[in-house]
Each structure stands twice: as structure tokens, then as C-alpha cells.
């Protein structure tokens, strides 16, 4: 039975990145390059995916998990040698195999699908994915004969002056008849400027055997961008960011300044939501419809339901329910859950706390390790004191309670529903329903005493 297979080349260290992190694990719009490649390959319903690892093998395997099989290239002896490492898994299979580099994060599933279709239609032994480069320097050149048939691929360092003038380049992606690929790999030599076993030489071997070699030229050169240094990484982020933002705007999201809006791959945003400039939306964030995300906000791995308003605030690993609002200059730390129609004002920090429907937390307040009920008023400058120097403790506040300004609630603590905490109190004991708690020293006025003070 014919199979459809993929080999991802992810063994290189990437010395030009000048980084402790292996090249394919650098991120483009919040997702590692090799994950981008695998994600697009997976959309084509592959029977087998094999990732060739070398430097940083364990880190790559930790990143991709069980989504792919792995083979180890112990010595980096070239792309042909890398593909050969997959022979034990794929060598005896009928069907087609696509080969793609793990440092090319901009390829799309659609391009891979078109390559497969073209390869099958031509009944080719190999099909090269090509593109026309504005500046082909550094790329392998596609050498065609006078009627346009591919003759060979020449690497930059091995190309003569005429070949270097060619601007149709090899993107590094190929589709092969699987069995013919592995048969040809055994015929490779390393007689070239790099002393490596080039996968590109398989093309010449297949041509010499009389097999059909095709070349599918894609329109968008940007897709073929390989990332070898930080400059290319920045460019890849720019291209991916534009792609993400365009898709969101087409789906009904308003981005007031797309050029300064940074949204990770995988973020979901509902229609009629407005996002101002300078906003960063990262990770696995989901934002509903009719929301407003104000300038310079940062939202990370969070869920915002419909009609949420965020004004210049930071939200991480948290949830805001329908109709709630926050900011400016407030911070939801991990495990904060903000109920429906809750108001979180300016300079408020919430951590590991649930705040119930309709509750208002106006300003300059810290709420940590707490559960607040519905329709509570939390005054200015309130601190939920949750840490005793050794352990964190929890505070519960019942529905319709009133917490006066500049109060300290010392956990563990139970503030009952409908109770009242007077402003300026430090509360260490719980309350019962309808209690008013006051915990502050009485004021004493000393008539005329101010005249004795040195000022």
C-alpha cells in the first residue's frame, strides 16, 4: 500500500545564531521553528513523520513529543547523510516522501499539498520545490535545459559564474518516490567543496538513471526563507506576524495598527473585537467577540470571553468573563478568574483568586489567594495579606460585602456575606452576616500641641 511520509531535518546546531539554544528551537511568533514545520506537515495527513535530530536531540524530542518518530544523525555529514538515517523506518515503504528543513517556519500546508499533487501528476521520481529569489546568493540554483527540464541543482559554493546568475533557487524541500530516494542515497559521494553528502545530488543520480525529475515553482518566495541567523529570524517573525494579522482582519477583527500589533500563532480572536497598537497577545490565548484591547496591553495564555475591555494592562494565565473590564495599569497574575461584569480598575493586582459577578475593585489593591462573591465593593488600597513568611493562606469574602479603603485582610480569613469592614482596619478575625468590623486605634487630638513641634 502506498504511504505518504515526511522527513524533517533538525540535526544542525546553527552556529550563526550565536546561541545556547539549538537553531530549530528558536521561536517565530511564539512557536518554535520546527513546530511550525511539523504543524503544517501534519495537516496533509501523513502516514509517517520522521525527524532527524543531532545537536540538542533531547530538547527537540521534548518539544515535539510523540507527534513524530526520531532518528539520530551522530555526525553532521550533510543533508543526504541526514536523510539516510531514516532508512530503517521508511526504506522499504511504497509511496512518497517529502523532505523539509526544520529551520523553514514559513512554509504552509497548502504549499506542501500542491507539491504532492504536482509530483503525483508528473509521475516523477523526484520533485523539487523552487522559487524565484530577488537575491539568490547562498541558495542552490536550479539548472534547467533549453526546454525547461530540470538538469541538476548546484550549490552556491560549487556553482560557476553562469550558474550563480540563475535566480530560480532550491527551497530545500523535495518530494520523492520513497524507494527510489533511498536507493539513490546509497550512490552519493562527498566529492564537493564542503566534503558532504548532498541530498541535491540525488537529483542528478535519478536523472542519469532516466527517471523523471520535476520542479514545482511556488509564487511566494517568503515561504522558502530559511533561518540561519538573528537577522533572518527577525525577518521570519515579521513575515509570520503579517500573515497572522491579515488572517485575523479578514475574519472580522479590527487591528488599528497592524504593524505594531504582535500576535502569536495559534491565538484565536472573535469578530468585532478591536485591538489597538502596541498590543502583545501570546501563547494559547483565546479572545471572544466585541472585546476592546487597549494600547500596550499584554495578554499571555489567557481566555477573555465576549465584551471584555482591557486598558493598558497585563493578563497572564487567567480568565475574564463576559462584560468584565480591567485597567489601566493593572495585572492579572496566573490563576486569576474575573467573573461577569466585574470591574478591575487601575493599579490592581490579582493572583490565584476568583472574583464574582458584579464585584468592583477600583484601584490600588492587591488580591491574592482569595475567593470573592458577587456584588462586593473593594475600596482603594486594600491588601489581601496572604503570606505569613512560610505559607500562603486563603481569604473568602461573601456576597454584597463592603471592604473599606486601606484595609488589610490577614489570611486565613472568612468575611461573611453582607458584612462591612471599616476603612483603615486590619482584620484578623472573621465576621458574621451583617457585622461591621473595625480594627483601628481611636484618634486622640492634643489641643495646641502643634505649637511645640520643631517645625
XYZ file of C-alpha atoms in Angstrom:
455
model
C 0.000 0.000 0.000
C 1.309 3.446 -0.919
C 2.199 5.658 2.027
C 2.730 9.385 2.442
C 5.764 10.224 4.581
C 7.787 13.203 5.746
C 11.347 13.687 6.923
C 12.184 16.831 8.908
C 15.869 17.740 9.065
C 16.574 19.141 12.530
C 20.088 17.952 13.394
C 22.128 21.144 12.903
C 23.376 23.254 15.787
C 23.081 26.588 13.981
C 26.370 28.239 14.919
C 25.474 31.502 13.174
C 22.616 32.027 15.646
C 25.301 32.592 18.338
C 23.018 30.954 20.858
C 22.926 28.256 23.536
C 19.527 27.310 22.105
C 19.574 24.943 19.119
C 18.541 26.624 15.917
C 15.248 24.866 15.203
C 14.046 25.665 18.741
C 14.159 29.418 18.236
C 10.658 30.834 18.106
C 8.737 32.606 15.375
C 5.591 34.286 16.710
C 5.553 32.218 19.863
C 6.166 28.807 18.323
C 9.448 27.010 17.649
C 10.509 26.825 14.020
C 10.462 23.030 13.966
C 6.962 23.031 15.492
C 5.760 25.345 12.704
C 7.129 22.900 10.126
C 5.613 19.842 11.790
C 2.237 21.543 12.243
C 1.953 22.306 8.524
C 3.090 18.799 7.552
C 0.521 17.218 9.886
C -2.293 18.974 8.029
C -1.527 16.766 4.995
C -2.448 13.523 6.823
C 0.913 11.797 6.801
C 1.369 8.084 7.471
C 4.834 8.593 8.935
C 6.791 11.633 10.095
C 10.457 11.173 10.979
C 12.548 13.957 12.494
C 16.319 13.720 12.134
C 17.950 15.042 15.302
C 21.563 15.613 16.248
C 22.642 18.579 18.347
C 20.114 19.135 21.107
C 18.325 15.882 20.254
C 16.612 15.565 23.630
C 15.450 19.179 23.588
C 13.891 18.722 20.144
C 12.199 15.496 21.248
C 10.873 17.223 24.375
C 9.459 19.991 22.179
C 7.690 17.769 19.622
C 6.815 14.826 21.831
C 5.080 11.837 20.266
C 3.894 13.708 17.186
C 6.855 12.319 15.218
C 9.369 9.468 15.204
C 13.058 10.286 15.655
C 16.375 9.166 14.232
C 19.803 10.375 15.321
C 22.463 11.786 12.986
C 25.541 11.354 15.183
C 27.867 13.202 12.793
C 26.693 16.060 10.591
C 27.903 14.861 7.201
C 25.389 16.632 5.008
C 21.699 16.578 4.111
C 21.950 13.335 2.136
C 23.553 11.605 5.096
C 20.832 13.008 7.371
C 18.019 11.591 5.237
C 19.772 8.214 5.114
C 19.301 7.910 8.888
C 15.559 7.405 8.291
C 16.101 4.300 6.148
C 15.336 1.800 8.890
C 11.897 3.336 9.347
C 10.965 4.300 5.775
C 13.317 2.483 3.394
C 11.029 -0.441 2.459
C 7.805 1.529 2.074
C 5.990 2.219 -1.174
C 4.750 5.766 -1.671
C 6.039 9.312 -1.447
C 8.285 11.132 0.982
C 8.614 14.864 1.457
C 11.870 16.213 2.894
C 11.885 19.625 4.582
C 14.285 21.514 6.844
C 13.282 22.287 10.411
C 14.524 25.886 10.118
C 11.968 26.914 7.456
C 8.984 28.008 9.564
C 7.059 29.894 6.875
C 6.001 27.015 4.615
C 2.269 26.364 4.582
C 0.264 23.160 4.427
C -1.189 24.375 1.128
C 2.252 24.577 -0.470
C 3.101 21.055 0.687
C -0.223 19.815 -0.712
C 0.445 21.452 -4.104
C 3.898 19.858 -4.176
C 2.437 16.404 -3.572
C -0.221 16.955 -6.253
C 2.313 18.159 -8.822
C 4.655 15.255 -8.037
C 1.867 12.697 -8.469
C 0.590 14.270 -11.672
C 4.070 14.183 -13.244
C 4.661 10.599 -12.039
C 8.077 11.867 -11.012
C 10.808 10.114 -9.072
C 11.657 13.468 -7.503
C 10.118 16.921 -7.477
C 11.991 19.969 -6.214
C 10.108 22.879 -4.670
C 11.585 26.030 -6.203
C 11.058 29.757 -6.117
C 12.458 32.881 -7.743
C 14.691 34.815 -5.355
C 15.268 38.576 -5.554
C 18.816 37.793 -4.424
C 19.767 34.117 -4.903
C 23.075 34.376 -3.042
C 23.552 31.434 -0.724
C 20.894 29.247 -2.311
C 21.310 26.198 -4.509
C 20.478 27.036 -8.148
C 18.013 25.133 -10.335
C 19.718 24.394 -13.646
C 17.262 23.676 -16.472
C 17.907 22.723 -20.084
C 16.709 24.721 -23.102
C 13.182 23.294 -22.893
C 12.840 23.907 -19.167
C 13.512 20.428 -17.808
C 15.500 20.286 -14.577
C 19.019 19.039 -15.185
C 20.583 19.446 -11.744
C 20.829 21.508 -8.593
C 24.116 23.301 -7.964
C 25.091 24.529 -4.508
C 26.355 28.116 -4.212
C 29.944 27.096 -3.454
C 30.060 24.699 -6.400
C 28.369 26.975 -8.956
C 30.229 28.616 -11.840
C 29.555 32.220 -12.850
C 26.719 31.321 -15.241
C 25.020 29.148 -12.653
C 25.369 31.808 -9.975
C 23.439 34.190 -12.238
C 20.368 31.914 -12.082
C 17.666 33.285 -9.767
C 15.461 30.184 -9.547
C 16.537 28.615 -6.291
C 16.139 25.366 -4.430
C 13.949 25.910 -1.348
C 15.328 22.775 0.282
C 12.007 20.942 0.056
C 11.660 17.811 -2.069
C 9.106 15.147 -2.810
C 10.498 11.716 -3.721
C 9.371 8.287 -4.721
C 10.335 6.747 -1.404
C 12.132 3.599 -2.583
C 13.984 5.439 -5.352
C 15.128 8.033 -2.823
C 16.837 5.507 -0.565
C 18.314 3.586 -3.496
C 19.889 6.793 -4.825
C 21.201 7.806 -1.390
C 23.485 4.774 -1.418
C 25.173 6.165 -4.546
C 26.077 9.564 -3.055
C 29.681 10.733 -2.747
C 31.166 13.665 -0.857
C 33.302 14.939 -3.748
C 32.390 18.626 -3.394
C 33.625 21.861 -1.820
C 32.057 21.048 1.544
C 33.078 17.399 1.676
C 29.457 16.487 2.480
C 26.835 14.130 1.118
C 24.369 16.465 -0.574
C 20.726 15.495 -0.883
C 20.685 17.654 -4.016
C 22.983 15.133 -5.744
C 20.136 12.606 -5.624
C 18.523 14.664 -8.377
C 21.465 14.108 -10.736
C 21.568 10.405 -9.894
C 17.897 9.984 -10.706
C 18.321 11.946 -13.939
C 21.205 9.696 -15.001
C 19.005 6.655 -14.409
C 16.365 8.083 -16.723
C 13.824 8.902 -14.007
C 11.503 11.888 -14.245
C 12.585 14.866 -12.143
C 10.145 17.740 -11.788
C 10.269 21.203 -10.262
C 7.235 22.893 -8.763
C 7.749 26.653 -8.627
C 5.777 28.391 -5.886
C 4.793 32.044 -6.084
C 5.629 33.327 -2.606
C 9.392 33.422 -2.111
C 8.977 34.467 1.522
C 7.673 30.995 2.372
C 11.032 29.485 1.488
C 13.011 31.592 3.948
C 15.485 29.538 5.932
C 16.598 30.963 9.262
C 20.337 30.805 9.887
C 20.958 33.934 11.963
C 19.174 36.506 14.103
C 18.601 38.815 11.145
C 16.700 36.116 9.270
C 14.841 35.232 12.475
C 13.595 38.801 12.797
C 12.534 38.803 9.155
C 10.690 35.491 9.589
C 8.841 36.922 12.591
C 7.875 39.942 10.519
C 6.502 37.811 7.684
C 4.645 35.467 10.023
C 3.209 38.354 12.035
C 1.866 39.986 8.879
C 0.327 36.666 7.820
C -1.351 36.211 11.218
C -2.666 39.775 11.347
C -4.003 39.634 7.793
C -5.896 36.423 8.525
C -7.423 37.940 11.667
C -8.540 41.097 9.861
C -10.124 39.022 7.092
C -12.038 37.101 9.783
C -13.543 40.312 11.218
C -11.041 41.552 13.810
C -10.093 45.242 13.753
C -6.364 45.916 14.203
C -5.915 49.675 14.404
C -2.173 49.489 13.689
C -1.201 46.021 12.379
C 2.458 46.979 12.046
C 2.762 47.410 15.831
C 0.469 44.563 16.883
C 2.217 41.329 17.902
C 0.007 38.245 17.916
C 1.348 34.708 18.261
C 0.484 31.821 16.000
C -2.467 29.901 17.411
C -4.139 32.882 19.115
C -7.902 32.995 18.452
C -9.870 36.267 18.379
C -13.600 36.697 17.711
C -15.229 39.059 15.241
C -15.798 42.736 16.000
C -13.037 42.779 18.577
C -10.820 45.865 18.331
C -7.106 45.700 19.085
C -5.130 48.929 19.415
C -1.453 49.379 18.559
C 1.420 48.190 20.721
C -0.515 45.155 21.944
C 1.140 41.746 22.522
C -1.099 38.654 22.544
C 0.851 35.490 23.235
C 0.638 31.742 23.680
C -2.676 29.893 23.772
C -4.810 32.981 24.231
C -8.484 32.989 23.188
C -10.374 36.300 22.953
C -14.094 36.448 22.258
C -16.203 38.804 20.152
C -16.851 42.513 20.737
C -13.855 42.949 23.030
C -11.629 46.001 23.191
C -7.911 45.532 23.821
C -6.311 48.877 24.545
C -2.863 50.053 23.530
C 0.220 48.479 25.139
C -1.652 45.644 26.810
C -0.034 42.202 27.056
C -2.149 39.037 27.203
C -0.482 35.649 27.715
C -2.097 32.185 27.732
C -5.434 33.615 28.817
C -9.124 33.401 27.946
C -11.221 36.530 27.518
C -14.918 35.985 26.887
C -17.155 38.355 24.886
C -17.392 42.101 25.549
C -14.291 42.306 27.722
C -12.371 45.572 27.871
C -8.650 45.691 28.640
C -6.950 49.070 29.072
C -3.140 49.101 29.129
C -2.870 46.064 31.392
C -1.093 42.701 31.660
C -3.001 39.411 31.834
C -1.251 36.058 32.175
C -2.683 32.544 32.578
C -6.029 33.998 33.647
C -9.670 34.249 32.591
C -12.039 37.205 32.229
C -15.739 36.506 31.808
C -18.266 38.383 29.681
C -18.621 42.100 30.293
C -15.686 42.449 32.671
C -13.071 45.170 32.348
C -9.592 45.911 33.642
C -7.174 48.811 33.785
C -5.374 50.925 33.148
C -2.086 49.587 34.539
C -3.405 46.507 36.274
C -2.058 42.969 36.362
C -3.774 39.591 36.407
C -1.196 37.054 37.516
C -1.633 33.293 36.990
C -4.897 31.645 38.084
C -6.927 34.843 38.351
C -10.552 34.404 37.291
C -12.645 37.539 36.825
C -16.424 36.975 36.783
C -19.103 38.574 34.621
C -19.363 42.371 34.719
C -16.559 42.698 37.244
C -14.683 45.996 37.285
C -10.933 45.887 37.925
C -9.690 49.480 37.989
C -6.223 50.986 37.796
C -3.149 49.662 39.622
C -4.840 46.473 40.824
C -3.022 43.128 41.077
C -4.907 39.827 41.259
C -3.271 36.423 41.738
C -4.822 32.961 42.223
C -8.193 34.474 43.042
C -11.799 34.267 41.875
C -13.827 37.482 41.790
C -17.598 37.025 41.500
C -20.163 38.669 39.250
C -20.614 42.407 39.545
C -17.866 42.959 42.117
C -15.876 46.199 41.886
C -12.170 46.548 42.709
C -11.489 50.157 41.898
C -7.818 50.895 42.407
C -4.507 50.376 44.175
C -5.408 46.964 45.580
C -3.801 43.525 45.866
C -5.982 40.392 45.907
C -4.100 37.119 46.260
C -5.269 33.604 47.221
C -8.889 34.635 47.649
C -12.470 33.916 46.659
C -14.778 36.910 46.392
C -18.507 36.572 45.897
C -20.898 38.739 43.886
C -21.514 42.476 44.107
C -18.747 43.242 46.577
C -17.170 46.682 46.830
C -13.426 46.653 47.484
C -12.134 50.097 48.375
C -8.880 51.796 47.453
C -5.618 50.486 48.874
C -6.953 47.166 50.205
C -4.423 44.364 50.705
C -5.303 40.692 50.980
C -2.389 39.639 53.184
C -1.918 36.036 52.104
C 1.651 35.175 53.135
C 2.902 34.646 56.679
C 6.540 34.250 55.716
C 6.263 30.489 55.355
C 2.969 29.575 53.677
C 0.165 31.143 51.635
C -3.338 31.312 53.131
C -6.790 31.860 51.651
C -9.436 34.526 52.237
C -13.152 34.159 51.462
C -15.428 37.188 51.116
C -19.189 36.661 50.865
C -21.691 38.337 48.534
C -22.543 42.031 48.999
C -19.745 42.649 51.492
C -18.096 46.068 51.702
C -14.331 46.299 52.218
C -13.358 49.832 53.197
C -10.325 51.632 51.832
C -6.855 50.948 53.203
C -7.917 47.749 54.946
C -5.673 44.735 55.475
C -7.321 41.307 55.460
C -4.961 38.872 57.220
C -5.468 35.331 55.880
C -6.751 32.770 56.653
C -9.989 34.693 56.959
C -13.760 34.381 56.425
C -15.612 37.626 55.722
C -19.338 36.795 55.712
C -21.906 37.975 53.185
C -23.406 41.424 53.775
C -20.735 42.352 56.331
C -18.862 45.662 56.424
C -15.157 46.278 57.024
C -14.485 49.845 58.106
C -11.800 51.819 56.289
C -8.301 51.599 57.710
C -8.917 48.317 59.538
C -6.538 45.392 59.911
C -8.807 42.341 60.126
C -7.549 39.110 61.673
C -10.836 37.523 62.789
C -13.764 36.501 60.632
C -17.168 38.185 60.556
C -20.771 37.013 60.642
C -23.510 38.238 58.301
C -24.344 41.934 58.788
C -21.352 42.512 61.139
C -19.340 45.688 60.875
C -15.677 45.080 61.655
C -13.495 47.937 62.926
C -9.885 47.339 63.885
C -8.014 50.617 64.317
C -6.777 52.865 67.136
C -9.051 55.695 68.276
C -7.993 59.189 67.285
C -6.770 61.488 70.029
C -6.411 65.265 69.473
C -3.980 67.269 71.691
C -5.127 70.923 71.668
C -2.313 73.371 70.930
C 0.335 70.676 70.850
C 1.380 71.507 67.286
C 2.908 74.762 68.559
C 5.520 72.725 70.484
C 6.747 70.859 67.403
C 10.112 71.969 65.940
C 8.730 72.877 62.548
